[in-house]
Every structure is written in C-alpha cells, then in structure tokens.
Coordinates of C-alpha atoms and ligand atoms in Angstrom, one line a residue:
X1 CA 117.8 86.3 82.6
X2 CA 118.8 82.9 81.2
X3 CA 115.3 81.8 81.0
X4 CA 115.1 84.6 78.3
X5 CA 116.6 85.0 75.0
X6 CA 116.1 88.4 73.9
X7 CA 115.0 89.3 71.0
X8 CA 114.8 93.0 69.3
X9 CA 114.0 96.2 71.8
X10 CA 110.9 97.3 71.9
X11 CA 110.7 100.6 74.1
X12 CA 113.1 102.8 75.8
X13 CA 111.3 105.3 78.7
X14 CA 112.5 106.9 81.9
X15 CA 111.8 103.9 83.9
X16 CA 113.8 101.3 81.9
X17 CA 114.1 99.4 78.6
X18 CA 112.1 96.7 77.5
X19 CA 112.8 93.8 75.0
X20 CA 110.7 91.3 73.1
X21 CA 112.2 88.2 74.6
X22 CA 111.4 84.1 73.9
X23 CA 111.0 82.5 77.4
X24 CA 113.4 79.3 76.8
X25 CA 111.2 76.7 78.8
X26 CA 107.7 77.6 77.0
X27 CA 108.6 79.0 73.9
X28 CA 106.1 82.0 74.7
X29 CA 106.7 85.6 73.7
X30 CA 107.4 87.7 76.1
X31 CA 108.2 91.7 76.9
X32 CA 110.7 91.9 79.6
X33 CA 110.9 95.2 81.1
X34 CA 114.6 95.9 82.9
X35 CA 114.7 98.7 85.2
X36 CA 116.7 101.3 84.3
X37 CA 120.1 100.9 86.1
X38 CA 119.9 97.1 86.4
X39 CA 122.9 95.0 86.5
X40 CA 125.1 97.7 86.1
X41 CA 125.5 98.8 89.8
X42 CA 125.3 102.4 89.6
X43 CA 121.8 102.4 91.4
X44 CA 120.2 102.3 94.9
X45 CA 119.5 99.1 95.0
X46 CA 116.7 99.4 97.7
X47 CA 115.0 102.0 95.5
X48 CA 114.9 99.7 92.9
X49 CA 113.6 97.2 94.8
X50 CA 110.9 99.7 95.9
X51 CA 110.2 100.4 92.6
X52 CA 110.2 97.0 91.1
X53 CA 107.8 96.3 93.6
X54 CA 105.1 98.7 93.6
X55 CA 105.2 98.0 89.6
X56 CA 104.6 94.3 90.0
X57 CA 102.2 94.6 92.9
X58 CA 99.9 97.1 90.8
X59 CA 100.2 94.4 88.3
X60 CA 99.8 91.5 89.8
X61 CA 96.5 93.2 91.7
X62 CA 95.0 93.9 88.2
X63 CA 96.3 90.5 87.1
X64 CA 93.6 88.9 84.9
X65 CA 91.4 91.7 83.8
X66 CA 91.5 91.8 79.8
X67 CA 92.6 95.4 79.4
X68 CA 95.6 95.0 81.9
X69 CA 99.1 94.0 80.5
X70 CA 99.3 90.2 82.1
X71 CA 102.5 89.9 84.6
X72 CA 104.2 86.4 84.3
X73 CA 107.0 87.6 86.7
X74 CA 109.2 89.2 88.8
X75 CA 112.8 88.6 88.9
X76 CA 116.0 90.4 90.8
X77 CA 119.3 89.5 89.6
X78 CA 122.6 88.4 91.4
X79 CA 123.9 92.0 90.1
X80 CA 121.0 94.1 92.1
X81 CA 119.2 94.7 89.0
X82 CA 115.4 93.6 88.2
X83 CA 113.0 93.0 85.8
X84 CA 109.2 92.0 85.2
X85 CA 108.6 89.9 82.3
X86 CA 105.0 90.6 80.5
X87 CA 103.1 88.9 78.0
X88 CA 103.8 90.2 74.8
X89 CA 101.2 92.3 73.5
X90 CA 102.1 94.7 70.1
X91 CA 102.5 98.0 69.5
X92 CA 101.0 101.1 71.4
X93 CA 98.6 103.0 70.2
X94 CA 100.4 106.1 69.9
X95 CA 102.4 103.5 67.5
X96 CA 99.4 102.6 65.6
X97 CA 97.6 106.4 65.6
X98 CA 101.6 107.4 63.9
X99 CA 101.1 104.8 61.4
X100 CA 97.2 105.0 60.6
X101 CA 97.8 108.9 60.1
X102 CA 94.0 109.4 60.6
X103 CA 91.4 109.8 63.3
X104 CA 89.6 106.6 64.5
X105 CA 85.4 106.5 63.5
X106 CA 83.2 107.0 66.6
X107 CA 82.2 103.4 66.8
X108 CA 85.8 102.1 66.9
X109 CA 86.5 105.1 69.5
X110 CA 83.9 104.0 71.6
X111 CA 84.9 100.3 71.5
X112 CA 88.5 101.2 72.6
X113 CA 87.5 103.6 75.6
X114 CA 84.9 101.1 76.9
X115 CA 88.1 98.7 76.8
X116 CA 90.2 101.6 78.5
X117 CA 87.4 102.4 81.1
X118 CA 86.5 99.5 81.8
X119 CA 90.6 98.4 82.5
X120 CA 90.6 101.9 84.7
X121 CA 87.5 100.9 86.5
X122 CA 88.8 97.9 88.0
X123 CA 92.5 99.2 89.0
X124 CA 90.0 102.0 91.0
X125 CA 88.3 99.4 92.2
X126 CA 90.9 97.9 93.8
X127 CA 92.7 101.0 95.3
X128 CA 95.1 101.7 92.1
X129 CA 95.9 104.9 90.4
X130 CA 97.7 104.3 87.5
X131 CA 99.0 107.9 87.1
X132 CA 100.4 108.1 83.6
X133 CA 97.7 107.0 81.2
X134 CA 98.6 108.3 77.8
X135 CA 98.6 106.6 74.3
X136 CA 102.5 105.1 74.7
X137 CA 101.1 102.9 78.0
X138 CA 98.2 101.7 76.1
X139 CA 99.1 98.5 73.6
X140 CA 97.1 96.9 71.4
X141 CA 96.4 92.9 70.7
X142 CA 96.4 91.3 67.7
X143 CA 92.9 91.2 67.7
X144 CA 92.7 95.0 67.7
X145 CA 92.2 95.3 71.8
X146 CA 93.6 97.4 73.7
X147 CA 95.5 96.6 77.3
X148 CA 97.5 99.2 79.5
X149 CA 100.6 99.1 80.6
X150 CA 103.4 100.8 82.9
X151 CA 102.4 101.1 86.1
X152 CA 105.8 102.4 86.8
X153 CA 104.0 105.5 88.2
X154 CA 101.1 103.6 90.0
X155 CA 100.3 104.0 94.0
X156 CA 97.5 102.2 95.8
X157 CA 95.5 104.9 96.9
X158 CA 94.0 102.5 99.7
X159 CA 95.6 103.8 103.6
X160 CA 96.8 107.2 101.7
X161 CA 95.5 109.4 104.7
X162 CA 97.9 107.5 107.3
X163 CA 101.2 108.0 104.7
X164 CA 103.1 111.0 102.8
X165 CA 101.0 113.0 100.6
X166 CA 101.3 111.8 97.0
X167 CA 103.7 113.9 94.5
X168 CA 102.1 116.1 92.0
X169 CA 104.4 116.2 89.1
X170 CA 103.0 112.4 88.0
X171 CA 101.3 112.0 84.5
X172 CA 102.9 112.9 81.5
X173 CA 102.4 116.9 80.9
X174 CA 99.9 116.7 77.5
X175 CA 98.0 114.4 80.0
X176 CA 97.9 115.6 83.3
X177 CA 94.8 117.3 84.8
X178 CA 94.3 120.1 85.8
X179 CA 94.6 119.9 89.7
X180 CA 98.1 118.4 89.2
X181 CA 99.2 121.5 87.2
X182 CA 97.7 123.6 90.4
X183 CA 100.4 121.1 92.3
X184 CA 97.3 119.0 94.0
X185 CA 99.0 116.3 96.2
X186 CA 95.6 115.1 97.8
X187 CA 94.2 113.6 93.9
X188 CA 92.0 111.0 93.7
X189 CA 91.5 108.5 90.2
X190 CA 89.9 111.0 88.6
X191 CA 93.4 112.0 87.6
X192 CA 93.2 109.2 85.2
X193 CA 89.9 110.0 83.9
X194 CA 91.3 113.4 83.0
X195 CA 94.0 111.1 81.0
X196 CA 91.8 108.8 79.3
X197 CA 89.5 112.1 78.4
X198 CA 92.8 113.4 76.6
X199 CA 93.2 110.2 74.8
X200 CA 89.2 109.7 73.8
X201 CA 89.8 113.2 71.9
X202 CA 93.2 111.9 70.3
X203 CA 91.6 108.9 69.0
X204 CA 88.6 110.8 67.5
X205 CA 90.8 113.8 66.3
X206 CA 93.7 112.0 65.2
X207 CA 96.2 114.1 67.2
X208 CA 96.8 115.6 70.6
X209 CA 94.3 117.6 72.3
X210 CA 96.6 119.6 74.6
X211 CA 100.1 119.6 73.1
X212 CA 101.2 122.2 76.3
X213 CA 105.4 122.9 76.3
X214 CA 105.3 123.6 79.9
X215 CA 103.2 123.4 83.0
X216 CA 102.5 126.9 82.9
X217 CA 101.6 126.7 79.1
X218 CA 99.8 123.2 79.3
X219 CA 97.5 125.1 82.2
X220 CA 96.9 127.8 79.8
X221 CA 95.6 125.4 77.4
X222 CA 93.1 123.4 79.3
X223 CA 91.9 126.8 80.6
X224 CA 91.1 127.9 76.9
X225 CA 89.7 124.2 75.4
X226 CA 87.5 123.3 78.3
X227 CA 87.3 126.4 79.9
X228 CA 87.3 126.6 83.9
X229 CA 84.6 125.0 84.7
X230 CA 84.1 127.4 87.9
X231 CA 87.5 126.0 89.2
X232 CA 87.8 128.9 91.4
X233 CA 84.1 127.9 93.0
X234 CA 85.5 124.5 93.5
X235 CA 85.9 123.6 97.6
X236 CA 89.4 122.0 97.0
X237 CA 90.4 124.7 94.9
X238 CA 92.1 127.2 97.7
X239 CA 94.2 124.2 99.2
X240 CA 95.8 123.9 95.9
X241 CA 99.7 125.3 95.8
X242 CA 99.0 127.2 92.7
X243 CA 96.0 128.6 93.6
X244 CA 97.1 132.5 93.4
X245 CA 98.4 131.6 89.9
X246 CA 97.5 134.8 87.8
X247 CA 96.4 132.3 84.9
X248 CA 93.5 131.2 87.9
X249 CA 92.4 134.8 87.8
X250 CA 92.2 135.6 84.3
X251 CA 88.5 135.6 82.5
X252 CA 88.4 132.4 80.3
X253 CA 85.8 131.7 77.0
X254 CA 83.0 129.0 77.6
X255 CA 84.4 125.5 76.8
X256 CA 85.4 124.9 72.9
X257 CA 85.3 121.4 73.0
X258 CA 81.9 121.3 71.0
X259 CA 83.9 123.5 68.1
X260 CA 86.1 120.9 67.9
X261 CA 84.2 117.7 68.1
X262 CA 81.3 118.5 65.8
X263 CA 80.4 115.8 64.4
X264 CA 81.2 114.0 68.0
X265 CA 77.2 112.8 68.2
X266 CA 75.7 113.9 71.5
X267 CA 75.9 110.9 73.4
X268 CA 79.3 110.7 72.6
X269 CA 80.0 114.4 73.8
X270 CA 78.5 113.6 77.0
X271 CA 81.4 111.4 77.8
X272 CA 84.0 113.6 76.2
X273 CA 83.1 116.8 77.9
X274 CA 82.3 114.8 81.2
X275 CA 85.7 112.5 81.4
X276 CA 87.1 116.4 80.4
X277 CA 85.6 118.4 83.4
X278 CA 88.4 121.1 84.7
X279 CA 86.7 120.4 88.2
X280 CA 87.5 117.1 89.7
X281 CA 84.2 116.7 91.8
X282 CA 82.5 116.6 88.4
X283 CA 84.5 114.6 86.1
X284 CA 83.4 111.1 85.4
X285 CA 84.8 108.8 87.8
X286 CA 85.5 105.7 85.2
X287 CA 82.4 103.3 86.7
X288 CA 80.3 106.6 86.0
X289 CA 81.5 107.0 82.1
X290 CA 80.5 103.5 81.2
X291 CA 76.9 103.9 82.5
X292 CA 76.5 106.8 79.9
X293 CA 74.3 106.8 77.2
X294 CA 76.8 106.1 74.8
X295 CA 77.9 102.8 75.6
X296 CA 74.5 101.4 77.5
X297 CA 72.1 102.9 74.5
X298 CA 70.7 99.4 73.6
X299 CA 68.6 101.7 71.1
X300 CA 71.9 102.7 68.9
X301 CA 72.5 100.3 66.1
X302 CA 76.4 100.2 66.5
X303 CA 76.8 99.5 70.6
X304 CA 79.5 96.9 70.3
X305 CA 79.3 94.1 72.9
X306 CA 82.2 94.6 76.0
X307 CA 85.2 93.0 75.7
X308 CA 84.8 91.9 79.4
X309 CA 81.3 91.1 80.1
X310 CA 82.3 87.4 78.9
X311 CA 85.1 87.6 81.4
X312 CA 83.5 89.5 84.5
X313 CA 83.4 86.4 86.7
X314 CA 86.7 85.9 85.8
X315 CA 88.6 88.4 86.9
X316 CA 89.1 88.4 90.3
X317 CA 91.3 90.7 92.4
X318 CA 94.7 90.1 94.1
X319 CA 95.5 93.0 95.9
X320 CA 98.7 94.0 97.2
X321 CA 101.9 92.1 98.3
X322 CA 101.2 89.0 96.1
X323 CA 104.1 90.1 93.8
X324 CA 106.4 89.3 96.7
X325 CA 105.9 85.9 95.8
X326 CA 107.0 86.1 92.5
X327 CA 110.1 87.9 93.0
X328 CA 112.6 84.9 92.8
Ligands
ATP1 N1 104.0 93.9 77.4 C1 104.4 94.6 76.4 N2 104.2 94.2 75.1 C2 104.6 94.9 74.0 N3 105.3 96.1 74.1 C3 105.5 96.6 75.4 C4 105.1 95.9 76.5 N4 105.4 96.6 77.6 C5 106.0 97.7 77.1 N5 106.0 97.7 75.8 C6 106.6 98.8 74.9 O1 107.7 99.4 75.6 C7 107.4 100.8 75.8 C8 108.0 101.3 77.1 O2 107.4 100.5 78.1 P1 107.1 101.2 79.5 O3 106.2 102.4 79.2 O4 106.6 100.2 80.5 O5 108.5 101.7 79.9 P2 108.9 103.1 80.7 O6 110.4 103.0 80.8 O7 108.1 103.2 81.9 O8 108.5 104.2 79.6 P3 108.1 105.7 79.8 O9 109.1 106.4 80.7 O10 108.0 106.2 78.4 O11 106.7 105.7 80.5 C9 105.9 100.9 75.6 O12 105.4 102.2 75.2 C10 105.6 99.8 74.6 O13 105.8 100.3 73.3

C-alpha cells in the first residue's frame, strides 16, 4: 500500500471498503478497493485469494471497454490481505438518482442503458456474468458516462457444465430475477438483463421498481408488476427448487408495467417490457436490446451516437488468468 496515499473513503459493501487514493509514482487518482478482512488476519487467506482473483480476472477480461471500471492492479500484502486498485471514476448512480431527486428524460435514459448494455454485452461476450448489477455498481464519469463496477459477485460462465452448479442467492434482492427467487442454479446472463431492466425503470421512474423485503415478498412483486409471463409453461420452469411455491400457483393480473410507464414512448417499452420478461427464454439477451428500435431508429430525431462505436476496435478481450500477472 505504500504506493498509495489514501485519501477520504468512498464505499463500504459486504465485500470490502474502498478509498479514493493518490498513487505516489503518477500522481493519478485512484479507488482502491481492500477486501474485507485484509491485513488484519482474521480471514482464510486462500479464500481471499480466490476471491481477489476471480474479481480481477473478470476485470482484467473486460479491461478496456468504456463502460467497465478500468483495473490498474492487483496487489496482496505481506499481512495476507489484498486489494485492486481502480481508476477513479465518481459517484454511483444510485448517488446521483439520491441527489437529482427526479426521474431521468427518455433520451438521457436511453443514452445510459445503451452505455449499460452495451458494457453487459461484452462481459457476455466473453463468458462473464456479472451477477449484481444494480444502481450502487454503476458509477458515473465526469462527463456524465456511466461504467460498472464490482464484479465481486462475477463467474465466467464459459466450462460451467464440467464444474459445481452456480449459487442462487447472487444479485441483490430488488434486482434479482425471477428464476433466482425460484432458487435457479442453472442461470444464464439473462440474469443481468433482468438487473439492468430493474434499473432502466429506476432511471425513468425515479425510484425502485421492485422494493421487495424478502424473497418471498420480492417474488410476489414481480408476479403482480410484470405478471407471469406463462412461467409455469416455461420448459425450465419444473427443474426450479421453488417450483411448488403456492405464490407459482396463484392467478396473477396481465403485466402493469404499461400503467406505470405511460408516457414510456412505444419503442422505449419494447425494451422495458422485453429486458423485464418473467420468462428467461424471452428476455432480451443484452446484444438483442441494443438492436431494438429504440436505439437503431435512425428515423428518431434524439438517437444519441454510442459511446463505444468510436472505440469498438479498441476494445479487445483478455480473458481469464491474465490478472495472475498483476498480482505482485
Ligand atoms: N472505481 C471506483 N471509483 C469511484 N468509486 C468507486 C469505485 N469503485 C467503487 N466505488 C464506490 O465504492 C462503493 C463500493 O464498491 P464495491 O461495490 O466494489 O464494494 P462492495 O464491498 O462489493 O460493495 P457491495 O457489497 O455494496 O456490493 C461503490 O458503490 C462506489 O460508490
């Protein structure tokens, strides 16, 4: 850590704390995240080391793409404790949406969840789930841009079949689809197209669309907003844990999502009610939600230019195990 001087803290979470921090040799701003546990000696080291590395690897595999927090590194300590030290990016947009106080205006939601989308699109396309999108893990940039962060949660999907089935309590409740609350543990990334559904109505309502206080209740909820979707009809649907779940059974409305967006215009409902389909084999993959109308419509008058079109050639993939090599 003497490479860092720290500066104020920035965000406390399950996974650790992190601090603004000056890096000593550059003179660069930087967020340092220190896993929880770290230097004090009370944890399972190897764990930790397990951990630290998925993180980084996730990272380092989305390393480049505009919409991804940017690793610099990867560091243990003499005193079994680690950290990953990030550029520093600003506040998150549950932050800003606290502050503002009011919803966002299509256009600028649209221009944020291409950004998200387009940042979820390429961890897919590389094999990563990130598993706990919500507005705390998505920060925003001095120029207004958005980039996500904490992959504390993140797998590589890529080989699952040959290892352990994932876990299904993953994604924080408000955010977590459907199959998860059923106790799925064969999920796919549509799992965070569920998430980033949840946070496309929170920027255009200016509050959270599924406030549940428990699984059970959280269930209840996504039952009565977006109705089920013929859950029951779904081929996956008897494999799930919870499948006998009384709250399965019961006769739901039609979805109410229109009642609450109406003013949502049609193209932008597509994606809403599509990224919010109960029934993962028809939610929007994230590649599928940016070839919607809504954000290819040369026709609208407001279709804002993507962020990473300039950069497509330029991000270019580093899968897996690299952030070995930056763990000094
Ligand atoms: N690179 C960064 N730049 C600026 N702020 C950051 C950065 N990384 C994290 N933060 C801030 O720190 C907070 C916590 O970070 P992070 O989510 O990675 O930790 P965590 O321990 O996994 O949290 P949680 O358990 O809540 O998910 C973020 O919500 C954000 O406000």
């Amino acid at each position: 850590m003497e490479h860092y001087e720290r500066l104020e803290k920035i965000g406390e979470g399950a996974s650790g704390v992190v601090y603004k921090a000056r890096d000593r040799r550059t003179g660069a701003t930087v967020a340092v995240k220190r896993l929880r546990g770290g230097g004090f000696g009370d944890d399972d080291g190897s764990q930790l080391s397990e951990d630290l590395l998925r993180e980084a690897a996730c990272l380092e595999a989305c390393r480049g793409h505009p919409s991804v927090v940017e690793l610099r590194a990867a560091h243990r300590d003499g005193a079994g404790g680690a950290f990953l030290v990030m550029e520093y990016v600003g506040p998150s947009v549950a932050q800003v949406m606290r502050e503002r106080g009011r919803p966002f205006p299509e256009a600028d939601a649209r221009r944020l969840m291409r950004q998200l989308l387009d940042g979820a699109r390429a961890m897919h396309d590389l094999g990563v789930l990130h598993r706990d999108l919500k507005p705390d893990n998505v920060l925003v940039d001095a120029h207004g841009d958005l980039k996500i962060c904490d992959f504390g949660m993140s797998r590589f999907a890529a080989g699952r079949a040959a290892t352990k089935p994932y876990t299904s309590p993953v994604v924080t409740l408000w955010y977590r689809a459907p199959e998860l609350l059923l106790g799925s543990t064969e999920y796919d990334a549509r799992v965070d197209t569920w998430a980033l559904g949840c946070i496309m109505a929170e920027l255009l309502a200016g509050a959270p669309l599924l406030p549940g206080r428990s699984e059970m209740d959280q269930l209840n909820r996504v039952f009565d907003t977006v109705g089920t979707d013929d859950m029951t009809d779904w081929p996956g649907f008897c494999r799930l844990p919870r499948a006998g779940s009384p709250l399965c059974q019961r006769s739901r409305p039609p979805s109410r999502l229109r009642e609450m967006f109406p003013s949502l215009s049609a193209a932008g409902f597509d994606v809403l009610s599509g990224l919010l389909a109960c029934r993962p084999d028809r939610r929007l993959s994230a590649a599928e939600a940016l070839r919607r109308p809504w954000f290819t419509d040369a026709e609208s008058p407001d279709v804002d230019q993507p962020r990473s079109a300039s950069c497509g050639g330029r991000f270019t993939a580093r899968v897996g195990g690299a952030a070995d090599a930056i763990v000094v």
